CSV table of C-alpha atoms and ligand atoms in Angstrom, one decimal:
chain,number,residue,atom,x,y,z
Q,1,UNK,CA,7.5,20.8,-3.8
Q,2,UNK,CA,10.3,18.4,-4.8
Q,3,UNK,CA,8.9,14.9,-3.9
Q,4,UNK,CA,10.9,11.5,-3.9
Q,5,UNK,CA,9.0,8.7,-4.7
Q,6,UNK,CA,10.1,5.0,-3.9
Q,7,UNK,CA,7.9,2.2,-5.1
Q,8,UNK,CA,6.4,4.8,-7.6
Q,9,UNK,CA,6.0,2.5,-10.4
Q,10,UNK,CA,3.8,-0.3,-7.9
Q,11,UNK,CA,0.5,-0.5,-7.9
Q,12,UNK,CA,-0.2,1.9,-5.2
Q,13,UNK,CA,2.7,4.1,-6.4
Q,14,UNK,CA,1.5,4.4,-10.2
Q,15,UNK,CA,-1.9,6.3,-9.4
Q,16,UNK,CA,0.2,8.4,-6.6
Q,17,UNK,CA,2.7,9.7,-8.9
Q,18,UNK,CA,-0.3,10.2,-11.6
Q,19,UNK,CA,-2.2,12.4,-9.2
Q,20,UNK,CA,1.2,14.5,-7.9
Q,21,UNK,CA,2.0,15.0,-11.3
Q,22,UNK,CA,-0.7,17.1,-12.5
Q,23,UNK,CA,0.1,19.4,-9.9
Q,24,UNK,CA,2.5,22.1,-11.6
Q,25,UNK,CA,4.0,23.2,-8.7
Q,26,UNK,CA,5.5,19.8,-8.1
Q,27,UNK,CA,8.6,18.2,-9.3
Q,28,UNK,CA,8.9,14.3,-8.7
Q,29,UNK,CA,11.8,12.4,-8.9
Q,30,UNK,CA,10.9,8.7,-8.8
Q,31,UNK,CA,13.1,5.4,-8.0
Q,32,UNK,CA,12.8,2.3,-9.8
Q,33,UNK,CA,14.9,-0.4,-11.0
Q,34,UNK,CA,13.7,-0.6,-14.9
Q,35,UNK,CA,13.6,2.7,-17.2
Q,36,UNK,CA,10.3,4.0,-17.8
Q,37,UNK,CA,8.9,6.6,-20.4
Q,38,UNK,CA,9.3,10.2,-19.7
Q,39,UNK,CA,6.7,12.6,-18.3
Q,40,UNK,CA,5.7,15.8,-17.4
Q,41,UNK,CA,7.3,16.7,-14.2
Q,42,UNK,CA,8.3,13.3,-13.5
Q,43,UNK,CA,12.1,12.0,-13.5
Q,44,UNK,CA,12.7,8.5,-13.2
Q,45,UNK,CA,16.3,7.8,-11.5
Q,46,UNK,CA,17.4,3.6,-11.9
Q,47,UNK,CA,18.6,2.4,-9.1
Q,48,UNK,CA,18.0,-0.3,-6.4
Q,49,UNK,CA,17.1,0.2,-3.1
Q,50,UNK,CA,20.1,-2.1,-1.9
Q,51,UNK,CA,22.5,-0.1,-4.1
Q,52,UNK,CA,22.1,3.5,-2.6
Q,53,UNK,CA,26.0,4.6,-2.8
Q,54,UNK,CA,25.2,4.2,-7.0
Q,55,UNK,CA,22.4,7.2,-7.4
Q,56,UNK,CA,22.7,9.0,-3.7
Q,57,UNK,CA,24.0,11.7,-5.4
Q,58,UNK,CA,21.6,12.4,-8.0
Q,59,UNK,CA,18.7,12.4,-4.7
Q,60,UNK,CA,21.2,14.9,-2.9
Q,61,UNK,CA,20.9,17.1,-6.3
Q,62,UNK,CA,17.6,16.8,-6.1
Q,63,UNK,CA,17.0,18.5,-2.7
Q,64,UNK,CA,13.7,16.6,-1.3
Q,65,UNK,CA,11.6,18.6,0.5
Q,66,UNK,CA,9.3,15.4,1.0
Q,67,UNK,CA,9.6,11.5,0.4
Q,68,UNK,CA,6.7,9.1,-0.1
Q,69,UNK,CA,9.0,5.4,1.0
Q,70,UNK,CA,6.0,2.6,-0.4
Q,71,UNK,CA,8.5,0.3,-2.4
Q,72,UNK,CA,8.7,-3.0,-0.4
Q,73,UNK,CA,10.7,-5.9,-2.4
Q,74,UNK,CA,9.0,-9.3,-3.3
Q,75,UNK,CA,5.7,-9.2,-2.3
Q,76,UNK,CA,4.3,-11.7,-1.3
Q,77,UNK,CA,7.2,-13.0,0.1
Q,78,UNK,CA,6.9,-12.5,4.0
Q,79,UNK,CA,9.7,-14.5,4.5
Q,80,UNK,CA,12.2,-13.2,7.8
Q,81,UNK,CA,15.1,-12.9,4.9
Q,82,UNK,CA,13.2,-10.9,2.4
Q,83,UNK,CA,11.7,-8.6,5.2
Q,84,UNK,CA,14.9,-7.9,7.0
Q,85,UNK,CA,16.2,-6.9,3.5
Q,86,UNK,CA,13.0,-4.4,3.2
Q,87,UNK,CA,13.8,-3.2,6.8
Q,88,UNK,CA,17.6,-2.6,6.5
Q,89,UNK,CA,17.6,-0.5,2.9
Q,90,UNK,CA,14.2,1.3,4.4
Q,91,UNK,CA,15.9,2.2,7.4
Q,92,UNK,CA,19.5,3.3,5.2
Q,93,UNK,CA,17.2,5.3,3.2
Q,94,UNK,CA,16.0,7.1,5.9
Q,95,UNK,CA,19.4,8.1,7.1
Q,96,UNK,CA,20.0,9.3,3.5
Q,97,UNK,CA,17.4,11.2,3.1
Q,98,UNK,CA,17.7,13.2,6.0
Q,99,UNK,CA,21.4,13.9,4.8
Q,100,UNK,CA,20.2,15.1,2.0
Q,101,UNK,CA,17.3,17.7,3.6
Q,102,UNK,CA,14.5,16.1,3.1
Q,103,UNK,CA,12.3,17.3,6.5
Q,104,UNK,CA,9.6,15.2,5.8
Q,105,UNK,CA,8.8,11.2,5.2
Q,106,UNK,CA,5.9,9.0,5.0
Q,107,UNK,CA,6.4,5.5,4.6
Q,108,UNK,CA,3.6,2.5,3.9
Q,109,UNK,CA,2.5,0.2,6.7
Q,110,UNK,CA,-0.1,-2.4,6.8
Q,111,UNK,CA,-3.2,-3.2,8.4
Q,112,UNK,CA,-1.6,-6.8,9.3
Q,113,UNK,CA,0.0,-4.8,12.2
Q,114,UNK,CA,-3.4,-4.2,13.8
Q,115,UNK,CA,-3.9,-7.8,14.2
Q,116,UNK,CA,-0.4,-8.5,15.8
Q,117,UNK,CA,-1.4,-6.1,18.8
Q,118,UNK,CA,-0.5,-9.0,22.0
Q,119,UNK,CA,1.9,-7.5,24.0
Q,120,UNK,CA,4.2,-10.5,24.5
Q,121,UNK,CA,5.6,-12.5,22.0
Q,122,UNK,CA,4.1,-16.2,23.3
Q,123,UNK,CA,0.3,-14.2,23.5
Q,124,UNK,CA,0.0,-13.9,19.5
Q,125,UNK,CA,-1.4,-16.8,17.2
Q,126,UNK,CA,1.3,-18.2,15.7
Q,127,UNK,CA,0.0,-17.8,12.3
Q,128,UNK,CA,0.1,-13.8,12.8
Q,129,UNK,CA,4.0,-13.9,13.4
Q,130,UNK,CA,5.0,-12.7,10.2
Q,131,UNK,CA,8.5,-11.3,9.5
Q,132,UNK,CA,6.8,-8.9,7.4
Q,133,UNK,CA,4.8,-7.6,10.1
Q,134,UNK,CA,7.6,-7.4,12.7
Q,135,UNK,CA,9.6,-5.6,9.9
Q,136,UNK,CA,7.2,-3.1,9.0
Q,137,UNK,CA,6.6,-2.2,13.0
Q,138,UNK,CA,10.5,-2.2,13.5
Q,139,UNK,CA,10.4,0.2,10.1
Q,140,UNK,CA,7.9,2.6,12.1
Q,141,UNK,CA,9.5,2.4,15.7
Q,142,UNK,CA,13.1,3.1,14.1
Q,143,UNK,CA,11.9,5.4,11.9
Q,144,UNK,CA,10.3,7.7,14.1
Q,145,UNK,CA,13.1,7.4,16.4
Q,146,UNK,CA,15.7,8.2,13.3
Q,147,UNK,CA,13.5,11.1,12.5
Q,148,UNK,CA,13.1,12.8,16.2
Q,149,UNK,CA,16.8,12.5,16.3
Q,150,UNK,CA,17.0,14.2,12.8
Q,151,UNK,CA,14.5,17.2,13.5
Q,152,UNK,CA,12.2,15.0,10.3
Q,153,UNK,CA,8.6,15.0,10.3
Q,154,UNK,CA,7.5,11.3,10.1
Q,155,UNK,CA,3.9,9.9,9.0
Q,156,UNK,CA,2.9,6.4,9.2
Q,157,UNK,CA,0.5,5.2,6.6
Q,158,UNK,CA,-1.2,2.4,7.5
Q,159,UNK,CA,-2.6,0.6,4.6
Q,160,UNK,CA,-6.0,-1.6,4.9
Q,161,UNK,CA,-6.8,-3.7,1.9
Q,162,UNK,CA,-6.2,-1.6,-1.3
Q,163,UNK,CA,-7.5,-2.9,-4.5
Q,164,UNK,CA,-8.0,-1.2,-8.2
Q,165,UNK,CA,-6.8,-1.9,-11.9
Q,166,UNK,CA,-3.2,-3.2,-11.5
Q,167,UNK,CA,-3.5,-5.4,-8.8
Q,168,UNK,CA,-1.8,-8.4,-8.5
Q,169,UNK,CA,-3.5,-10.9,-10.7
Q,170,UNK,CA,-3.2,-13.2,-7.7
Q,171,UNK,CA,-5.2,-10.6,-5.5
Q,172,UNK,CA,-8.8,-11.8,-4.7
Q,173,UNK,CA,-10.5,-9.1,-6.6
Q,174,UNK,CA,-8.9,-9.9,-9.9
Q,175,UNK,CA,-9.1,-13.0,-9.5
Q,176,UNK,CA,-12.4,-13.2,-8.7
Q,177,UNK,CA,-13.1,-11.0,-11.8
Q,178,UNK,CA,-11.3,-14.1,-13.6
Q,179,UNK,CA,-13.6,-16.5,-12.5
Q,180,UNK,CA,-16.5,-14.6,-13.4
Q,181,UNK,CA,-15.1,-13.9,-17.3
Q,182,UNK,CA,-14.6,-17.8,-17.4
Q,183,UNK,CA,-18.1,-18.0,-15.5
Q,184,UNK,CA,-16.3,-20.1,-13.3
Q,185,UNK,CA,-17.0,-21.7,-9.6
Q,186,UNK,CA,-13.8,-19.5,-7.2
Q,187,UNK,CA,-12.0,-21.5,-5.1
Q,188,UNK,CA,-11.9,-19.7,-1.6
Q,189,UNK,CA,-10.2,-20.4,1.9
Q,190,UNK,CA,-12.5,-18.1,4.1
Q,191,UNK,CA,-15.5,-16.5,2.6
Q,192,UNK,CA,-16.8,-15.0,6.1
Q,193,UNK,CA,-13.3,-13.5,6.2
Q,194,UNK,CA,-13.7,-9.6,6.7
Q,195,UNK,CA,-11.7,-6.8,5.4
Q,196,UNK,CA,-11.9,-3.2,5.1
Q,197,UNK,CA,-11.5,-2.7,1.2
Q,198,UNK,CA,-10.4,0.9,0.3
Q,199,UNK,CA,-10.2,1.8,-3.6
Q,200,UNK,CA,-6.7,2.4,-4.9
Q,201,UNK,CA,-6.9,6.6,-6.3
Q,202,UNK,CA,-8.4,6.7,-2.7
Q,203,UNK,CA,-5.1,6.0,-1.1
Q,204,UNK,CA,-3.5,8.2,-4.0
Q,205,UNK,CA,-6.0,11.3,-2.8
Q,206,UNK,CA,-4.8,10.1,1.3
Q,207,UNK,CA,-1.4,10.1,0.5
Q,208,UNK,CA,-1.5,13.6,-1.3
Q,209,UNK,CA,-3.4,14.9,1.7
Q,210,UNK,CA,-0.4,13.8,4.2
Q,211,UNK,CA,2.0,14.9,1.4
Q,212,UNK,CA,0.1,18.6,1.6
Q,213,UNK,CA,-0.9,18.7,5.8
Q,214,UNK,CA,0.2,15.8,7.5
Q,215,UNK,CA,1.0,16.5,11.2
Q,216,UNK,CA,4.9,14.7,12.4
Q,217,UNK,CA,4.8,11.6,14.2
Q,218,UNK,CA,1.1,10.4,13.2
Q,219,UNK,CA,-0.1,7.6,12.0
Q,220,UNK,CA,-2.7,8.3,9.5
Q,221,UNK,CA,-5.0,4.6,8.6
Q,222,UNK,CA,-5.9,4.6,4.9
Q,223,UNK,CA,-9.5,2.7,4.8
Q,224,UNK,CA,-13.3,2.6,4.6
Q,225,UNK,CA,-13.9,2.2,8.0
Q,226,UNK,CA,-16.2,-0.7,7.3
Q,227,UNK,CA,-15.9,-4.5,6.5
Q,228,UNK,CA,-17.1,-6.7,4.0
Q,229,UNK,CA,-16.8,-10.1,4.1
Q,230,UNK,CA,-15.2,-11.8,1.3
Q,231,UNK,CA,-18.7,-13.4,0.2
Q,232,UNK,CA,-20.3,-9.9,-0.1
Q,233,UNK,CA,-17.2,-9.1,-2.1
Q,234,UNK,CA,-18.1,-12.4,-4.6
Q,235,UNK,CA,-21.1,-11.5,-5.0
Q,236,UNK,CA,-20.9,-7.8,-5.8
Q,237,UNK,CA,-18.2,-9.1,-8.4
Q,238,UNK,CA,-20.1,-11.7,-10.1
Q,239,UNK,CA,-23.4,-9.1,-10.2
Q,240,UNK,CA,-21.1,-6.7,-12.2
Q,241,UNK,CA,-20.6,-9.0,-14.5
Q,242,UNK,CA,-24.1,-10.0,-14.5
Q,243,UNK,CA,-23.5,-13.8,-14.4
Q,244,UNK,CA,-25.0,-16.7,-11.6
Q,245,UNK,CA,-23.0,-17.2,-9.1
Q,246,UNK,CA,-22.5,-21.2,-8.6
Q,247,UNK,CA,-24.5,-22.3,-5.0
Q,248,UNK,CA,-21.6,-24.2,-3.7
Q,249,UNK,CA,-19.2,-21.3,-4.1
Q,250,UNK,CA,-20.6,-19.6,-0.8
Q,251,UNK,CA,-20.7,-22.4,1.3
Q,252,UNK,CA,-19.6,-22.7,5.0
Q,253,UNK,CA,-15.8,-23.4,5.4
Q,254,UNK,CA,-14.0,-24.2,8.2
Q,255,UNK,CA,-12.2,-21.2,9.5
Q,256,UNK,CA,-8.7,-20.2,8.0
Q,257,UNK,CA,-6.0,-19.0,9.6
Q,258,UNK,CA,-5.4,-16.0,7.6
Q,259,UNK,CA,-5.8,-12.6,8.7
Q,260,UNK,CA,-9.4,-10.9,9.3
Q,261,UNK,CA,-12.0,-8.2,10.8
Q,262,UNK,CA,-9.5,-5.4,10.7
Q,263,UNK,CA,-10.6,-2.3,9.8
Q,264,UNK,CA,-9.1,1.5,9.6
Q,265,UNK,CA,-10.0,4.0,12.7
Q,266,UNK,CA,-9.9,6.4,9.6
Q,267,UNK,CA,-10.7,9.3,12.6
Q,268,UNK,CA,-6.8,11.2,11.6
Q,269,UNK,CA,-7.2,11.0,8.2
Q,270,UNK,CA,-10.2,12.9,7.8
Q,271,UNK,CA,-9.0,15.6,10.1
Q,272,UNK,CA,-7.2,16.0,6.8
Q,273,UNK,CA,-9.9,16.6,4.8
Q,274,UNK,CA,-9.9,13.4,3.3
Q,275,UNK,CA,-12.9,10.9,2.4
Q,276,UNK,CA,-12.8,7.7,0.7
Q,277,UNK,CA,-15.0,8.5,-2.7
Q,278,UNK,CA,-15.1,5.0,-4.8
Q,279,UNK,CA,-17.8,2.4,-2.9
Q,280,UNK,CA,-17.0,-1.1,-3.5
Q,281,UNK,CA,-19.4,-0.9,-5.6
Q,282,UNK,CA,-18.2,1.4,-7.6
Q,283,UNK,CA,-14.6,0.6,-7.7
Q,284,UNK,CA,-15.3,-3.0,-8.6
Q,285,UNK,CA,-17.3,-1.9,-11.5
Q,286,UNK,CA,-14.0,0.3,-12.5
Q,287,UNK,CA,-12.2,-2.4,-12.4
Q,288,UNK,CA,-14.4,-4.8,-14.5
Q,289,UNK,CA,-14.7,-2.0,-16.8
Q,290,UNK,CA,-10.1,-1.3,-17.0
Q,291,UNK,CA,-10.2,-5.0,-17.3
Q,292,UNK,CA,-12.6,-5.2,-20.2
Q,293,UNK,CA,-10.8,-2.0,-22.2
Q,294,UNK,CA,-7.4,-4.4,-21.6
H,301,NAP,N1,-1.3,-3.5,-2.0
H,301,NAP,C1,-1.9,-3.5,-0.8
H,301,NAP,O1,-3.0,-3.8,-0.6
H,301,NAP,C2,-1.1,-2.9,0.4
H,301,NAP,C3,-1.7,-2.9,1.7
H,301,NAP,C4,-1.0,-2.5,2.7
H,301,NAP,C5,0.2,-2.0,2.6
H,301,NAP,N2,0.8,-1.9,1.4
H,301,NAP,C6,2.2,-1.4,1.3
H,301,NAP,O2,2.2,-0.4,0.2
H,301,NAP,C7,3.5,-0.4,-0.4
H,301,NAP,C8,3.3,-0.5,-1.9
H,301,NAP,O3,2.6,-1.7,-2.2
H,301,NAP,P1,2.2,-2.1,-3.7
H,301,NAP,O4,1.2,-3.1,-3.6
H,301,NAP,O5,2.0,-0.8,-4.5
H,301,NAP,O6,3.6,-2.8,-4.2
H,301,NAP,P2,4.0,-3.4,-5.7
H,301,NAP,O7,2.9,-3.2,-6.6
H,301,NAP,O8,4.5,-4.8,-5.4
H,301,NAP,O9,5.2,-2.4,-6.1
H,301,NAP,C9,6.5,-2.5,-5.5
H,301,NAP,C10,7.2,-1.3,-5.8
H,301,NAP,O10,8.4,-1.3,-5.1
H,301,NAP,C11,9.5,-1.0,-6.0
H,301,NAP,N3,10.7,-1.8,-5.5
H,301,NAP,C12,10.6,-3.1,-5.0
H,301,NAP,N4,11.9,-3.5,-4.7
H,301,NAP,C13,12.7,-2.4,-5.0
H,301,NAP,C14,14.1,-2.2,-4.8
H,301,NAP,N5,14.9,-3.2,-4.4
H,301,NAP,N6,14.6,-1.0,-5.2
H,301,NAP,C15,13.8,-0.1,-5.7
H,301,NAP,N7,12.5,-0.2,-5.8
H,301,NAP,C16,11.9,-1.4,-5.5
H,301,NAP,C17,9.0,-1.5,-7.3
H,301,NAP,O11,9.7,-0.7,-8.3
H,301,NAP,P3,10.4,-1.2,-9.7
H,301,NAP,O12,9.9,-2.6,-9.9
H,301,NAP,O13,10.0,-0.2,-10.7
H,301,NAP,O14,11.9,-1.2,-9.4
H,301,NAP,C18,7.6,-1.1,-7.3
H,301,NAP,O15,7.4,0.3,-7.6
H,301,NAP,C19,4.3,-1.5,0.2
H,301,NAP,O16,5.1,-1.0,1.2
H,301,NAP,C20,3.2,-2.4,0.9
H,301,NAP,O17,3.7,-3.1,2.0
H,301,NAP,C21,0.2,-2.4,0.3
């Protein structure tokens, strides 16, 4: 299968490409903006998702028979400008890449649409109107319009809360991980917040399965199924590491406004065959453990 790859050098992207690639019958061509080392089966074409016109040709060449569409510029800026930027060279691509073949494309949602579900504007908590949102629900309205209209098959991955080694530093697992090295009190907004935390070669292993058998126009929810609250998550983290927790870093906050208790229906996915395999358990040990070799 010839597979392009956006966002294939991200954090989600890097252990996607890693798992395609050992598959010999695969060839993967790969955007990014910065050269990167050669590989097996792998070609890297620089470029910019703003720039198309410069490397549309060399995609053309290429002859996609799938695309995986994760990259997603300057996160975590959810600003209206930077997600309207996101939308417009997502939905160009799209238009591109059915010009050049491609007849199938799965692109990366998240699970902040789930909480943005009111029907009318003036029904949804301020605090959950995020451009980011609205531009990632435009991306999946548009582009399954786009693709009916193209004769593409379109999947919809909906991400819940990925974490693994290279995660954002700022991302609560990591830096939860710092505070424990440091043996350190974390500073946190919500600990009762829940989320459905999904181990990040589990999404690889999802996305390969939609790559492989994923059915047009389906949304497919990438998670455990199950929530954890952020304290359970602390704890786990600083038990790894085998240090006391401070008493005051649990305490009772007053609720924040940020996002919580959403979780995957992960019913679709595991038509596909798939199951998450890393607990959190598991995966946070993996991660103290790439942290430590580092
Ligand atoms: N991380 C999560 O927990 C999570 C949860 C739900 C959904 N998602 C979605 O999953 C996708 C991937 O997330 P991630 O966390 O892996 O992202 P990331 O680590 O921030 O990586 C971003 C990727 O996008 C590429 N990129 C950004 N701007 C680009 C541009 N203008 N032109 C070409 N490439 C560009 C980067 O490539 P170069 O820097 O090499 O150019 C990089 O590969 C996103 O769509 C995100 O919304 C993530």
């Amino acid at each position: 299968m010839n597979i392009f790859i956006t966002g294939g050098t991200g954090f989600i992207g890097t252990p996607l490409v890693e798992r395609l690639a050992k598959d010999r019958t695969n060839k993967l061509l790969v955007l990014s903006r910065r050269s990167q080392p050669r590989q097996p089966r792998v070609t890297y074409l620089r470029g910019d998702l703003d720039d198309i016109g410069r490397w549309k040709g060399q995609l053309m060449r290429f002859k996609p028979t799938v695309a995986v569409h994760l990259a997603w510029e300057g996160i975590p800026d959810y600003s209206a400008p930077t997600s309207i930027k996101n939308l417009t060279a997502s939905l160009r691509l799209l238009d591109v890449l059915a010009g050049a073949g491609c007849k199938k494309v799965i692109c990366a949602g998240s699970s902040w649409e789930k909480g943005f579900q009111a029907p009318r504007a003036e029904q949804r908590p301020p605090e959950r109107t995020l451009a980011f949102v609205a531009a990632k629900q435009a991306l999946h309205e548009l582009g399954l319009a786009m693709a009916r209209e193209r004769n593409v098959s379109f999947s919809w991955a909906r991400l819940m809360f990925v974490y693994g080694p290279g995660q954002k530093t700022s991302s609560l697992i990591p830096y939860l991980i710092a505070c424990a090295q440091k043996n350190q009190r974390p500073e946190l907004k919500n600990p009762g917040a829940k989320n459905d935390f999904i181990y990040v070669a589990d999404v690889a292993e999802a996305l390969a399965a939609i790559i492989k058998k994923g059915q047009p126009d389906t949304t497919y929810e990438i998670g455990s199924g199950a929530l954890t609250t952020v304290r359970d998550v602390v704890r786990l983290v600083f038990k790894t590491y085998g240090v006391p927790l401070p008493a005051a870093a649990l305490k009772r906050q007053p609720p924040s406004a940020s996002f919580s208790g959403v979780r995957a229906d992960p019913a679709v996915i595991r038509g596909l065959g798939w199951r998450p395999k890393t607990s959190l358990q598991a995966g946070i040990k993996k991660m103290v453990d790439s942290y430590a070799s580092n």
